[in-house]
Amino acid sequence: MPPRNYGLSLIVFAVVPLVAAAGVPEASPQTAGAGAQAPATLRLIATLKEDPSPLARAHAPLTLMNTNTAAAALPDLLEALKGDKDPSVRTGAAAALGSLGTSAGPELPRLIEALKNQALKDEDWQVRRNVTFAFLPFGAAAKPAVPALMELLKDPHHHVRCGASVALAAIGPQAKAATPALIKALDGGDPHVRTSVIMALARIRPRSPRDIPALLKDLKAANARLREDAAMALGGMEPKPTQAIEPLIAALGDGEWTVRAAAAWALGSMGPEAEPAIGTLVRALNDAHLHVRASAATALGGIGPKAGGAIPQLVKNLKDDEWHVRIRTMWALFRVAPDSEEAISGFVDALGDADSEVRANAALGLGNFSRRAKQTVPLLGKLVEDDDWFVRLKASEALQKITAQ
């Protein structure tokens, strides 16, 4: 499977499984500082620097990113990242800078340094989290950011720790210095970051196909941590070891929730090949542990449209008591049923969720449904007035996508 190009506005529910399934995303075909600034680019730079509306300033870098013209505004984006008072603008600037990827050429060290400093120092946790996602297109070239990302594994907010893990996963084996810090984060037991930490360890420490027999044996070991590590390693292998699918399905019945969750993640990483696991994964959506339910949803999303039979239970899980499960379930619905009215209806209901991250993800998802979500324009219009700036930004982005069709 070729690498995928991420819109860097993607949030946790989309980023984690996509990194696992698709590797490091491609950068936009830009060259930093190249070419004359076109009138449209100059207008966007002026908006970024001068417009009194934070949403207008935040959309300027996102438009530069989506039109592959961010390179022409590099100094202005760096200034906005560091100096704009509004967190939505700093987030937009980070996304646009990240979209340059390795095509930033000689500006790459400067760019990574700026993102690294902002990720460590920004006072807003949502900005810190979103800056970590900006590292994804750099892949192994972001190795200089590893110490900063290791520090972010200790951030007080779990969303930031999750983002740091995802960024380390994208760097891959070049981030091996982070292994002890990731293991410590895994042992910390926070279920909200566990999937991303597992993914990071699997990508940083890839195993060889010749290890498959030993790993399959370890799936049945007496030690639960050894069983979890085996599932994690199998899920992180390339090419995917399809002979491990049945043993991993059996591991979904393990007595330890950590092993069940790792097995679900590993099955999801195998994509449509894991179709035989669908029935067991649907049952796992009712697991007593939130992390297993979340991982089962992620796995079904990884399998994709072949998991259409899971739609009724996924729709039910949009009402799960845990926000983490609700977000993963939304992502799964989008991947399993991209044209389903049931999925759109579930996202619409989530616009009123008590958790701001769920509302933001719901808005993002509806924007990705594009024309099929035109009836949601009035609801998204109300969400542009949300108390949370990140929800406002995502609702505004969704409106732009839907009404542009």
mmCIF file of C-alpha atoms in Angstrom:
data_model
loop_
_atom_site.group_PDB
_atom_site.id
_atom_site.type_symbol
_atom_site.label_atom_id
_atom_site.label_comp_id
_atom_site.label_asym_id
_atom_site.label_seq_id
_atom_site.Cartn_x
_atom_site.Cartn_y
_atom_site.Cartn_z
ATOM 1 C CA MET A 1 0.000 0.000 0.000
ATOM 2 C CA PRO A 2 1.470 3.416 -0.911
ATOM 3 C CA PRO A 3 1.869 6.099 1.725
ATOM 4 C CA ARG A 4 -1.122 8.290 2.316
ATOM 5 C CA ASN A 5 -1.287 12.059 2.223
ATOM 6 C CA TYR A 6 -2.852 13.330 5.417
ATOM 7 C CA GLY A 7 -4.769 16.525 5.664
ATOM 8 C CA LEU A 8 -3.010 17.683 8.810
ATOM 9 C CA SER A 9 -6.302 18.801 10.276
ATOM 10 C CA LEU A 10 -6.980 15.152 11.071
ATOM 11 C CA ILE A 11 -7.400 14.543 14.747
ATOM 12 C CA VAL A 12 -6.575 11.606 16.981
ATOM 13 C CA PHE A 13 -9.338 9.260 15.861
ATOM 14 C CA ALA A 14 -8.140 9.391 12.274
ATOM 15 C CA VAL A 15 -4.407 9.762 12.689
ATOM 16 C CA VAL A 16 -3.659 6.764 14.911
ATOM 17 C CA PRO A 17 -5.055 4.010 12.708
ATOM 18 C CA LEU A 18 -3.895 5.615 9.474
ATOM 19 C CA VAL A 19 -0.275 5.748 10.602
ATOM 20 C CA ALA A 20 -0.529 2.110 11.573
ATOM 21 C CA ALA A 21 -2.052 1.051 8.261
ATOM 22 C CA ALA A 22 -0.344 3.287 5.772
ATOM 23 C CA GLY A 23 3.088 4.255 7.019
ATOM 24 C CA VAL A 24 4.478 7.771 6.767
ATOM 25 C CA PRO A 25 2.346 10.158 4.713
ATOM 26 C CA GLU A 26 3.639 11.836 1.606
ATOM 27 C CA ALA A 27 4.529 15.506 1.682
ATOM 28 C CA SER A 28 2.891 18.005 -0.619
ATOM 29 C CA PRO A 29 4.949 18.680 -3.761
ATOM 30 C CA GLN A 30 6.313 22.072 -2.735
ATOM 31 C CA THR A 31 9.721 23.653 -2.563
ATOM 32 C CA ALA A 32 10.273 26.034 0.304
ATOM 33 C CA GLY A 33 10.690 29.605 -0.832
ATOM 34 C CA ALA A 34 10.320 28.697 -4.511
ATOM 35 C CA GLY A 35 8.573 30.829 -7.088
ATOM 36 C CA ALA A 36 6.940 34.225 -7.064
ATOM 37 C CA GLN A 37 4.037 34.858 -4.741
ATOM 38 C CA ALA A 38 0.807 34.817 -6.752
ATOM 39 C CA PRO A 39 -1.871 37.434 -5.966
ATOM 40 C CA ALA A 40 -4.040 34.820 -4.229
ATOM 41 C CA THR A 41 -1.117 33.792 -2.027
ATOM 42 C CA LEU A 42 -0.380 37.411 -1.158
ATOM 43 C CA ARG A 43 -4.005 37.906 -0.126
ATOM 44 C CA LEU A 44 -3.852 34.857 2.125
ATOM 45 C CA ILE A 45 -0.621 36.087 3.720
ATOM 46 C CA ALA A 46 -2.243 39.468 4.334
ATOM 47 C CA THR A 47 -5.236 37.733 5.957
ATOM 48 C CA LEU A 48 -2.909 35.658 8.132
ATOM 49 C CA LYS A 49 -1.038 38.736 9.338
ATOM 50 C CA GLU A 50 -3.736 41.393 9.527
ATOM 51 C CA ASP A 51 -7.319 40.068 9.662
ATOM 52 C CA PRO A 52 -8.994 40.797 13.021
ATOM 53 C CA SER A 53 -10.980 37.539 12.868
ATOM 54 C CA PRO A 54 -9.124 34.562 14.414
ATOM 55 C CA LEU A 55 -11.086 32.129 12.236
ATOM 56 C CA ALA A 56 -10.130 34.028 9.098
ATOM 57 C CA ARG A 57 -6.465 34.036 10.151
ATOM 58 C CA ALA A 58 -6.655 30.328 10.989
ATOM 59 C CA HIS A 59 -8.146 29.451 7.612
ATOM 60 C CA ALA A 60 -5.456 31.320 5.712
ATOM 61 C CA PRO A 61 -2.663 28.803 6.448
ATOM 62 C CA LEU A 62 -5.057 25.901 5.902
ATOM 63 C CA THR A 63 -5.910 27.273 2.463
ATOM 64 C CA LEU A 64 -2.204 27.721 1.724
ATOM 65 C CA MET A 65 -1.741 24.076 2.688
ATOM 66 C CA ASN A 66 -4.647 22.805 0.595
ATOM 67 C CA THR A 67 -3.466 24.732 -2.476
ATOM 68 C CA ASN A 68 0.172 23.612 -2.066
ATOM 69 C CA THR A 69 1.387 27.196 -1.709
ATOM 70 C CA ALA A 70 2.536 27.120 1.909
ATOM 71 C CA ALA A 71 6.198 27.230 0.850
ATOM 72 C CA ALA A 72 5.743 30.735 -0.526
ATOM 73 C CA ALA A 73 4.572 31.919 2.892
ATOM 74 C CA LEU A 74 7.185 30.151 5.031
ATOM 75 C CA PRO A 75 8.458 33.188 7.022
ATOM 76 C CA ASP A 76 4.891 34.371 7.694
ATOM 77 C CA LEU A 77 3.782 30.917 8.826
ATOM 78 C CA LEU A 78 6.749 30.628 11.177
ATOM 79 C CA GLU A 79 5.884 34.007 12.660
ATOM 80 C CA ALA A 80 2.231 33.034 13.102
ATOM 81 C CA LEU A 81 3.232 29.753 14.761
ATOM 82 C CA LYS A 82 5.316 31.594 17.299
ATOM 83 C CA GLY A 83 3.530 34.882 17.732
ATOM 84 C CA ASP A 84 -0.204 34.789 17.005
ATOM 85 C CA LYS A 85 -2.228 35.124 20.196
ATOM 86 C CA ASP A 86 -5.028 32.848 19.005
ATOM 87 C CA PRO A 87 -4.477 29.075 19.371
ATOM 88 C CA SER A 88 -6.505 28.253 16.240
ATOM 89 C CA VAL A 89 -4.103 30.356 14.156
ATOM 90 C CA ARG A 90 -1.039 28.685 15.682
ATOM 91 C CA THR A 91 -2.625 25.305 14.931
ATOM 92 C CA GLY A 92 -3.317 26.288 11.323
ATOM 93 C CA ALA A 93 0.234 27.532 10.882
ATOM 94 C CA ALA A 94 1.615 24.254 12.258
ATOM 95 C CA ALA A 95 -0.523 22.236 9.854
ATOM 96 C CA ALA A 96 0.632 24.312 6.868
ATOM 97 C CA LEU A 97 4.285 24.046 7.878
ATOM 98 C CA GLY A 98 3.983 20.311 8.371
ATOM 99 C CA SER A 99 2.454 19.932 4.922
ATOM 100 C CA LEU A 100 5.816 20.927 3.411
ATOM 101 C CA GLY A 101 7.367 17.704 4.640
ATOM 102 C CA THR A 102 10.798 16.855 3.341
ATOM 103 C CA SER A 103 10.205 19.085 0.307
ATOM 104 C CA ALA A 104 11.186 21.958 2.621
ATOM 105 C CA GLY A 105 14.740 21.195 1.513
ATOM 106 C CA PRO A 106 17.374 23.416 3.163
ATOM 107 C CA GLU A 107 14.665 24.964 5.357
ATOM 108 C CA LEU A 108 13.906 21.590 6.947
ATOM 109 C CA PRO A 109 16.113 21.971 10.072
ATOM 110 C CA ARG A 110 14.689 25.442 10.745
ATOM 111 C CA LEU A 111 11.154 24.175 10.279
ATOM 112 C CA ILE A 112 11.564 21.173 12.582
ATOM 113 C CA GLU A 113 13.220 23.355 15.218
ATOM 114 C CA ALA A 114 10.316 25.802 15.171
ATOM 115 C CA LEU A 115 7.712 23.041 15.459
ATOM 116 C CA LYS A 116 9.690 21.318 18.202
ATOM 117 C CA ASN A 117 9.921 24.490 20.283
ATOM 118 C CA GLN A 118 6.234 25.248 19.867
ATOM 119 C CA ALA A 119 5.211 21.706 20.805
ATOM 120 C CA LEU A 120 7.168 22.000 24.049
ATOM 121 C CA LYS A 121 6.261 25.550 24.981
ATOM 122 C CA ASP A 122 2.749 26.362 23.801
ATOM 123 C CA GLU A 123 0.435 27.048 26.719
ATOM 124 C CA ASP A 124 -2.563 25.448 24.992
ATOM 125 C CA TRP A 125 -2.644 21.635 25.085
ATOM 126 C CA GLN A 126 -4.653 21.436 21.860
ATOM 127 C CA VAL A 127 -1.951 23.373 20.040
ATOM 128 C CA ARG A 128 0.767 21.154 21.517
ATOM 129 C CA ARG A 129 -1.137 18.067 20.387
ATOM 130 C CA ASN A 130 -1.743 19.388 16.873
ATOM 131 C CA VAL A 131 1.873 20.482 16.465
ATOM 132 C CA THR A 132 2.926 16.866 17.102
ATOM 133 C CA PHE A 133 0.786 15.832 14.121
ATOM 134 C CA ALA A 134 2.647 18.333 11.954
ATOM 135 C CA PHE A 135 5.734 16.110 12.262
ATOM 136 C CA LEU A 136 4.074 13.186 10.458
ATOM 137 C CA PRO A 137 5.014 14.063 6.845
ATOM 138 C CA PHE A 138 8.693 14.397 7.778
ATOM 139 C CA GLY A 139 9.040 10.717 8.627
ATOM 140 C CA ALA A 140 12.574 9.758 9.635
ATOM 141 C CA ALA A 141 13.763 13.288 8.798
ATOM 142 C CA ALA A 142 12.089 14.421 12.036
ATOM 143 C CA LYS A 143 14.673 12.507 14.092
ATOM 144 C CA PRO A 144 15.987 15.791 15.634
ATOM 145 C CA ALA A 145 12.556 16.187 17.249
ATOM 146 C CA VAL A 146 12.770 12.863 19.120
ATOM 147 C CA PRO A 147 14.047 14.343 22.444
ATOM 148 C CA ALA A 148 11.238 16.908 22.436
ATOM 149 C CA LEU A 149 8.644 14.234 21.648
ATOM 150 C CA MET A 150 10.022 12.128 24.491
ATOM 151 C CA GLU A 151 9.450 15.080 26.831
ATOM 152 C CA LEU A 152 5.892 15.356 25.538
ATOM 153 C CA LEU A 153 5.261 11.737 26.584
ATOM 154 C CA LYS A 154 5.214 13.235 30.107
ATOM 155 C CA ASP A 155 2.775 16.025 29.214
ATOM 156 C CA PRO A 156 -0.062 16.366 31.751
ATOM 157 C CA HIS A 157 -2.667 16.012 29.000
ATOM 158 C CA HIS A 158 -3.248 12.560 27.514
ATOM 159 C CA HIS A 159 -4.089 13.956 24.059
ATOM 160 C CA VAL A 160 -0.596 15.460 23.858
ATOM 161 C CA ARG A 161 1.007 12.203 24.981
ATOM 162 C CA CYS A 162 -0.988 10.385 22.325
ATOM 163 C CA GLY A 163 0.131 12.863 19.648
ATOM 164 C CA ALA A 164 3.766 12.489 20.673
ATOM 165 C CA SER A 165 3.481 8.701 20.354
ATOM 166 C CA VAL A 166 1.948 8.992 16.884
ATOM 167 C CA ALA A 167 4.755 11.309 15.780
ATOM 168 C CA LEU A 168 7.384 8.888 17.085
ATOM 169 C CA ALA A 169 5.664 6.068 15.203
ATOM 170 C CA ALA A 170 5.930 8.065 11.970
ATOM 171 C CA ILE A 171 9.682 8.582 12.558
ATOM 172 C CA GLY A 172 10.055 4.815 12.878
ATOM 173 C CA PRO A 173 13.358 3.066 13.737
ATOM 174 C CA GLN A 174 15.156 6.422 13.778
ATOM 175 C CA ALA A 175 13.233 7.102 17.015
ATOM 176 C CA LYS A 176 14.685 4.085 18.832
ATOM 177 C CA ALA A 177 16.081 6.371 21.557
ATOM 178 C CA ALA A 178 12.463 6.884 22.646
ATOM 179 C CA THR A 179 11.903 3.168 23.348
ATOM 180 C CA PRO A 180 12.449 3.349 27.148
ATOM 181 C CA ALA A 181 10.184 6.395 27.415
ATOM 182 C CA LEU A 182 7.461 4.661 25.393
ATOM 183 C CA ILE A 183 7.690 1.519 27.528
ATOM 184 C CA LYS A 184 7.365 3.691 30.622
ATOM 185 C CA ALA A 185 4.290 5.345 29.089
ATOM 186 C CA LEU A 186 2.864 1.896 28.344
ATOM 187 C CA ASP A 187 3.465 0.774 31.916
ATOM 188 C CA GLY A 188 1.741 3.940 33.119
ATOM 189 C CA GLY A 189 -1.509 2.226 32.244
ATOM 190 C CA ASP A 190 -3.346 5.190 30.728
ATOM 191 C CA PRO A 191 -5.784 3.509 28.299
ATOM 192 C CA HIS A 192 -6.211 6.749 26.362
ATOM 193 C CA VAL A 193 -2.662 6.633 25.028
ATOM 194 C CA ARG A 194 -2.065 2.900 24.981
ATOM 195 C CA THR A 195 -2.984 2.287 21.325
ATOM 196 C CA SER A 196 -0.674 5.009 20.045
ATOM 197 C CA VAL A 197 2.179 3.830 22.297
ATOM 198 C CA ILE A 198 1.735 0.234 21.120
ATOM 199 C CA MET A 199 1.780 1.422 17.524
ATOM 200 C CA ALA A 200 4.913 3.497 18.109
ATOM 201 C CA LEU A 201 6.792 0.608 19.685
ATOM 202 C CA ALA A 202 5.755 -1.728 16.868
ATOM 203 C CA ARG A 203 7.001 0.678 14.199
ATOM 204 C CA ILE A 204 10.196 1.642 16.019
ATOM 205 C CA ARG A 205 11.119 -1.992 16.699
ATOM 206 C CA PRO A 206 9.947 -3.853 13.577
ATOM 207 C CA ARG A 207 10.302 -7.616 13.663
ATOM 208 C CA SER A 208 11.455 -9.888 10.860
ATOM 209 C CA PRO A 209 9.195 -12.500 9.206
ATOM 210 C CA ARG A 210 11.532 -15.160 10.563
ATOM 211 C CA ASP A 211 10.308 -14.184 14.049
ATOM 212 C CA ILE A 212 6.697 -15.170 13.275
ATOM 213 C CA PRO A 213 6.826 -18.726 14.711
ATOM 214 C CA ALA A 214 8.282 -17.476 17.997
ATOM 215 C CA LEU A 215 5.742 -14.651 18.207
ATOM 216 C CA LEU A 216 2.840 -17.027 17.588
ATOM 217 C CA LYS A 217 4.185 -19.171 20.400
ATOM 218 C CA ASP A 218 4.446 -16.120 22.653
ATOM 219 C CA LEU A 219 0.754 -15.359 22.039
ATOM 220 C CA LYS A 220 0.075 -18.359 24.272
ATOM 221 C CA ALA A 221 2.746 -17.633 26.897
ATOM 222 C CA ALA A 222 1.862 -17.615 30.597
ATOM 223 C CA ASN A 223 3.114 -14.034 30.953
ATOM 224 C CA ALA A 224 0.476 -11.488 29.862
ATOM 225 C CA ARG A 225 3.026 -8.840 28.930
ATOM 226 C CA LEU A 226 4.750 -11.329 26.630
ATOM 227 C CA ARG A 227 1.401 -12.119 24.973
ATOM 228 C CA GLU A 228 0.686 -8.414 24.515
ATOM 229 C CA ASP A 229 4.154 -7.771 23.067
ATOM 230 C CA ALA A 230 3.690 -10.648 20.614
ATOM 231 C CA ALA A 231 0.377 -9.281 19.342
ATOM 232 C CA MET A 232 1.873 -5.820 19.083
ATOM 233 C CA ALA A 233 4.890 -7.097 17.127
ATOM 234 C CA LEU A 234 2.714 -9.095 14.724
ATOM 235 C CA GLY A 235 0.590 -6.050 14.020
ATOM 236 C CA GLY A 236 3.634 -3.920 13.303
ATOM 237 C CA MET A 237 5.240 -6.282 10.797
ATOM 238 C CA GLU A 238 5.578 -5.650 7.052
ATOM 239 C CA PRO A 239 4.470 -7.515 5.058
ATOM 240 C CA LYS A 240 1.521 -8.404 7.223
ATOM 241 C CA PRO A 241 1.678 -11.965 8.610
ATOM 242 C CA THR A 242 -1.762 -13.207 7.552
ATOM 243 C CA GLN A 243 -1.023 -16.585 9.144
ATOM 244 C CA ALA A 244 -1.355 -14.775 12.482
ATOM 245 C CA ILE A 245 -4.995 -13.780 11.902
ATOM 246 C CA GLU A 246 -6.581 -16.864 13.475
ATOM 247 C CA PRO A 247 -4.253 -16.852 16.521
ATOM 248 C CA LEU A 248 -4.978 -13.137 17.002
ATOM 249 C CA ILE A 249 -8.719 -13.805 16.799
ATOM 250 C CA ALA A 250 -8.237 -16.370 19.565
ATOM 251 C CA ALA A 251 -6.320 -13.733 21.565
ATOM 252 C CA LEU A 252 -9.418 -11.523 21.540
ATOM 253 C CA GLY A 253 -10.711 -13.932 24.190
ATOM 254 C CA ASP A 254 -7.654 -13.504 26.439
ATOM 255 C CA GLY A 255 -8.296 -12.945 30.132
ATOM 256 C CA GLU A 256 -6.171 -9.759 30.166
ATOM 257 C CA TRP A 257 -7.660 -6.654 28.599
ATOM 258 C CA THR A 258 -4.225 -5.441 27.493
ATOM 259 C CA VAL A 259 -3.772 -8.557 25.354
ATOM 260 C CA ARG A 260 -7.288 -8.322 23.902
ATOM 261 C CA ALA A 261 -6.697 -4.694 22.962
ATOM 262 C CA ALA A 262 -3.314 -5.430 21.373
ATOM 263 C CA ALA A 263 -4.820 -8.305 19.386
ATOM 264 C CA ALA A 264 -7.612 -6.047 18.103
ATOM 265 C CA TRP A 265 -5.077 -3.393 17.075
ATOM 266 C CA ALA A 266 -2.970 -6.007 15.280
ATOM 267 C CA LEU A 267 -5.988 -7.342 13.376
ATOM 268 C CA GLY A 268 -6.988 -3.844 12.301
ATOM 269 C CA SER A 269 -3.492 -3.191 10.995
ATOM 270 C CA MET A 270 -3.962 -6.071 8.546
ATOM 271 C CA GLY A 271 -6.776 -4.326 6.722
ATOM 272 C CA PRO A 272 -9.350 -6.275 4.672
ATOM 273 C CA GLU A 273 -7.306 -9.473 5.090
ATOM 274 C CA ALA A 274 -8.650 -9.620 8.653
ATOM 275 C CA GLU A 275 -12.228 -10.145 7.442
ATOM 276 C CA PRO A 276 -12.515 -13.477 9.339
ATOM 277 C CA ALA A 277 -12.159 -11.489 12.587
ATOM 278 C CA ILE A 278 -15.215 -9.278 12.011
ATOM 279 C CA GLY A 279 -17.680 -11.316 14.077
ATOM 280 C CA THR A 280 -15.341 -11.549 17.070
ATOM 281 C CA LEU A 281 -14.461 -7.853 16.818
ATOM 282 C CA VAL A 282 -18.161 -6.930 16.801
ATOM 283 C CA ARG A 283 -18.593 -8.878 20.031
ATOM 284 C CA ALA A 284 -15.534 -7.069 21.419
ATOM 285 C CA LEU A 285 -17.392 -3.776 20.933
ATOM 286 C CA ASN A 286 -19.264 -4.816 24.099
ATOM 287 C CA ASP A 287 -16.108 -5.660 26.082
ATOM 288 C CA ALA A 288 -16.082 -4.559 29.725
ATOM 289 C CA HIS A 289 -12.906 -2.521 29.200
ATOM 290 C CA LEU A 290 -13.099 0.774 27.333
ATOM 291 C CA HIS A 291 -9.744 0.290 25.633
ATOM 292 C CA VAL A 292 -10.804 -3.041 24.135
ATOM 293 C CA ARG A 293 -14.018 -1.488 22.830
ATOM 294 C CA ALA A 294 -12.025 1.383 21.342
ATOM 295 C CA SER A 295 -9.448 -0.944 19.780
ATOM 296 C CA ALA A 296 -12.174 -3.177 18.348
ATOM 297 C CA ALA A 297 -13.776 -0.153 16.688
ATOM 298 C CA THR A 298 -10.406 0.919 15.303
ATOM 299 C CA ALA A 299 -9.827 -2.602 13.963
ATOM 300 C CA LEU A 300 -13.195 -2.683 12.194
ATOM 301 C CA GLY A 301 -12.350 0.667 10.633
ATOM 302 C CA GLY A 302 -9.055 -0.800 9.476
ATOM 303 C CA ILE A 303 -10.868 -3.674 7.780
ATOM 304 C CA GLY A 304 -13.086 -1.150 5.994
ATOM 305 C CA PRO A 305 -16.307 -1.686 4.006
ATOM 306 C CA LYS A 306 -16.086 -5.469 4.360
ATOM 307 C CA ALA A 307 -17.084 -4.871 7.993
ATOM 308 C CA GLY A 308 -20.480 -3.471 6.979
ATOM 309 C CA GLY A 309 -22.236 -5.960 9.243
ATOM 310 C CA ALA A 310 -20.775 -4.101 12.223
ATOM 311 C CA ILE A 311 -22.657 -0.865 11.454
ATOM 312 C CA PRO A 312 -25.603 -1.411 13.868
ATOM 313 C CA GLN A 313 -23.312 -2.070 16.839
ATOM 314 C CA LEU A 314 -20.980 0.768 15.881
ATOM 315 C CA VAL A 315 -23.957 3.137 15.801
ATOM 316 C CA LYS A 316 -24.896 1.957 19.307
ATOM 317 C CA ASN A 317 -21.345 2.582 20.503
ATOM 318 C CA LEU A 318 -21.608 6.238 19.508
ATOM 319 C CA LYS A 319 -23.508 6.456 22.815
ATOM 320 C CA ASP A 320 -20.752 4.720 24.813
ATOM 321 C CA ASP A 321 -20.079 6.251 28.233
ATOM 322 C CA GLU A 322 -16.407 6.820 27.327
ATOM 323 C CA TRP A 323 -15.512 9.683 24.958
ATOM 324 C CA HIS A 324 -12.471 7.717 23.791
ATOM 325 C CA VAL A 325 -14.720 4.913 22.517
ATOM 326 C CA ARG A 326 -17.114 7.362 20.878
ATOM 327 C CA ILE A 327 -14.293 9.011 18.909
ATOM 328 C CA ARG A 328 -12.828 5.693 17.714
ATOM 329 C CA THR A 329 -16.305 4.546 16.751
ATOM 330 C CA MET A 330 -16.852 7.624 14.592
ATOM 331 C CA TRP A 331 -13.626 6.951 12.746
ATOM 332 C CA ALA A 332 -14.652 3.311 12.252
ATOM 333 C CA LEU A 333 -18.039 4.296 10.845
ATOM 334 C CA PHE A 334 -16.446 6.658 8.369
ATOM 335 C CA ARG A 335 -14.116 3.912 7.114
ATOM 336 C CA VAL A 336 -16.686 1.104 7.160
ATOM 337 C CA ALA A 337 -19.666 3.015 5.761
ATOM 338 C CA PRO A 338 -18.503 6.191 3.981
ATOM 339 C CA ASP A 339 -21.822 6.477 2.097
ATOM 340 C CA SER A 340 -24.134 5.383 4.909
ATOM 341 C CA GLU A 341 -26.958 7.590 6.139
ATOM 342 C CA GLU A 342 -26.580 5.800 9.472
ATOM 343 C CA ALA A 343 -23.014 7.062 9.737
ATOM 344 C CA ILE A 344 -23.972 10.633 8.864
ATOM 345 C CA SER A 345 -26.820 10.506 11.392
ATOM 346 C CA GLY A 346 -24.403 9.268 14.062
ATOM 347 C CA PHE A 347 -21.996 12.114 13.362
ATOM 348 C CA VAL A 348 -24.865 14.616 13.509
ATOM 349 C CA ASP A 349 -25.899 13.331 16.941
ATOM 350 C CA ALA A 350 -22.288 13.631 18.105
ATOM 351 C CA LEU A 351 -22.280 17.366 17.299
ATOM 352 C CA GLY A 352 -24.154 17.785 20.569
ATOM 353 C CA ASP A 353 -21.802 15.624 22.636
ATOM 354 C CA ALA A 354 -20.755 16.952 26.045
ATOM 355 C CA ASP A 355 -17.073 16.320 25.189
ATOM 356 C CA SER A 356 -15.421 18.962 22.992
ATOM 357 C CA GLU A 357 -13.107 16.448 21.308
ATOM 358 C CA VAL A 358 -16.098 14.370 20.231
ATOM 359 C CA ARG A 359 -17.824 17.454 18.843
ATOM 360 C CA ALA A 360 -14.691 18.464 16.939
ATOM 361 C CA ASN A 361 -14.287 14.984 15.494
ATOM 362 C CA ALA A 362 -17.945 14.913 14.500
ATOM 363 C CA ALA A 363 -17.558 18.189 12.630
ATOM 364 C CA LEU A 364 -14.399 16.959 10.927
ATOM 365 C CA GLY A 365 -16.132 13.756 9.883
ATOM 366 C CA LEU A 366 -19.114 15.573 8.432
ATOM 367 C CA GLY A 367 -16.761 17.766 6.433
ATOM 368 C CA ASN A 368 -15.223 14.621 4.957
ATOM 369 C CA PHE A 369 -18.691 13.399 3.945
ATOM 370 C CA SER A 370 -18.818 16.575 1.866
ATOM 371 C CA ARG A 371 -21.906 16.951 -0.364
ATOM 372 C CA ARG A 372 -23.676 14.063 1.349
ATOM 373 C CA ALA A 373 -23.758 16.149 4.541
ATOM 374 C CA LYS A 374 -25.315 19.309 3.093
ATOM 375 C CA GLN A 375 -28.298 18.993 5.432
ATOM 376 C CA THR A 376 -25.929 19.506 8.392
ATOM 377 C CA VAL A 377 -24.963 23.066 7.399
ATOM 378 C CA PRO A 378 -27.336 24.764 9.904
ATOM 379 C CA LEU A 379 -26.058 22.602 12.768
ATOM 380 C CA LEU A 380 -22.436 23.240 11.868
ATOM 381 C CA GLY A 381 -23.228 26.944 11.653
ATOM 382 C CA LYS A 382 -24.299 26.862 15.289
ATOM 383 C CA LEU A 383 -21.140 24.992 16.234
ATOM 384 C CA VAL A 384 -19.015 27.843 14.851
ATOM 385 C CA GLU A 385 -20.124 29.638 18.028
ATOM 386 C CA ASP A 386 -19.020 26.780 20.314
ATOM 387 C CA ASP A 387 -17.229 27.644 23.558
ATOM 388 C CA ASP A 388 -14.204 25.566 22.495
ATOM 389 C CA TRP A 389 -11.930 27.144 19.866
ATOM 390 C CA PHE A 390 -10.946 23.812 18.345
ATOM 391 C CA VAL A 391 -14.591 22.870 17.810
ATOM 392 C CA ARG A 392 -15.180 26.254 16.184
ATOM 393 C CA LEU A 393 -12.233 25.722 13.858
ATOM 394 C CA LYS A 394 -13.297 22.217 12.812
ATOM 395 C CA ALA A 395 -16.927 23.274 12.321
ATOM 396 C CA SER A 396 -15.788 26.168 10.148
ATOM 397 C CA GLU A 397 -13.519 23.866 8.111
ATOM 398 C CA ALA A 398 -16.392 21.415 7.626
ATOM 399 C CA LEU A 399 -18.672 24.170 6.417
ATOM 400 C CA GLN A 400 -16.093 25.263 3.871
ATOM 401 C CA LYS A 401 -15.751 21.713 2.531
ATOM 402 C CA ILE A 402 -19.479 21.070 2.347
ATOM 403 C CA THR A 403 -20.517 24.376 0.814
ATOM 404 C CA ALA A 404 -17.661 24.345 -1.721
ATOM 405 C CA GLN A 405 -19.231 21.385 -3.541
#
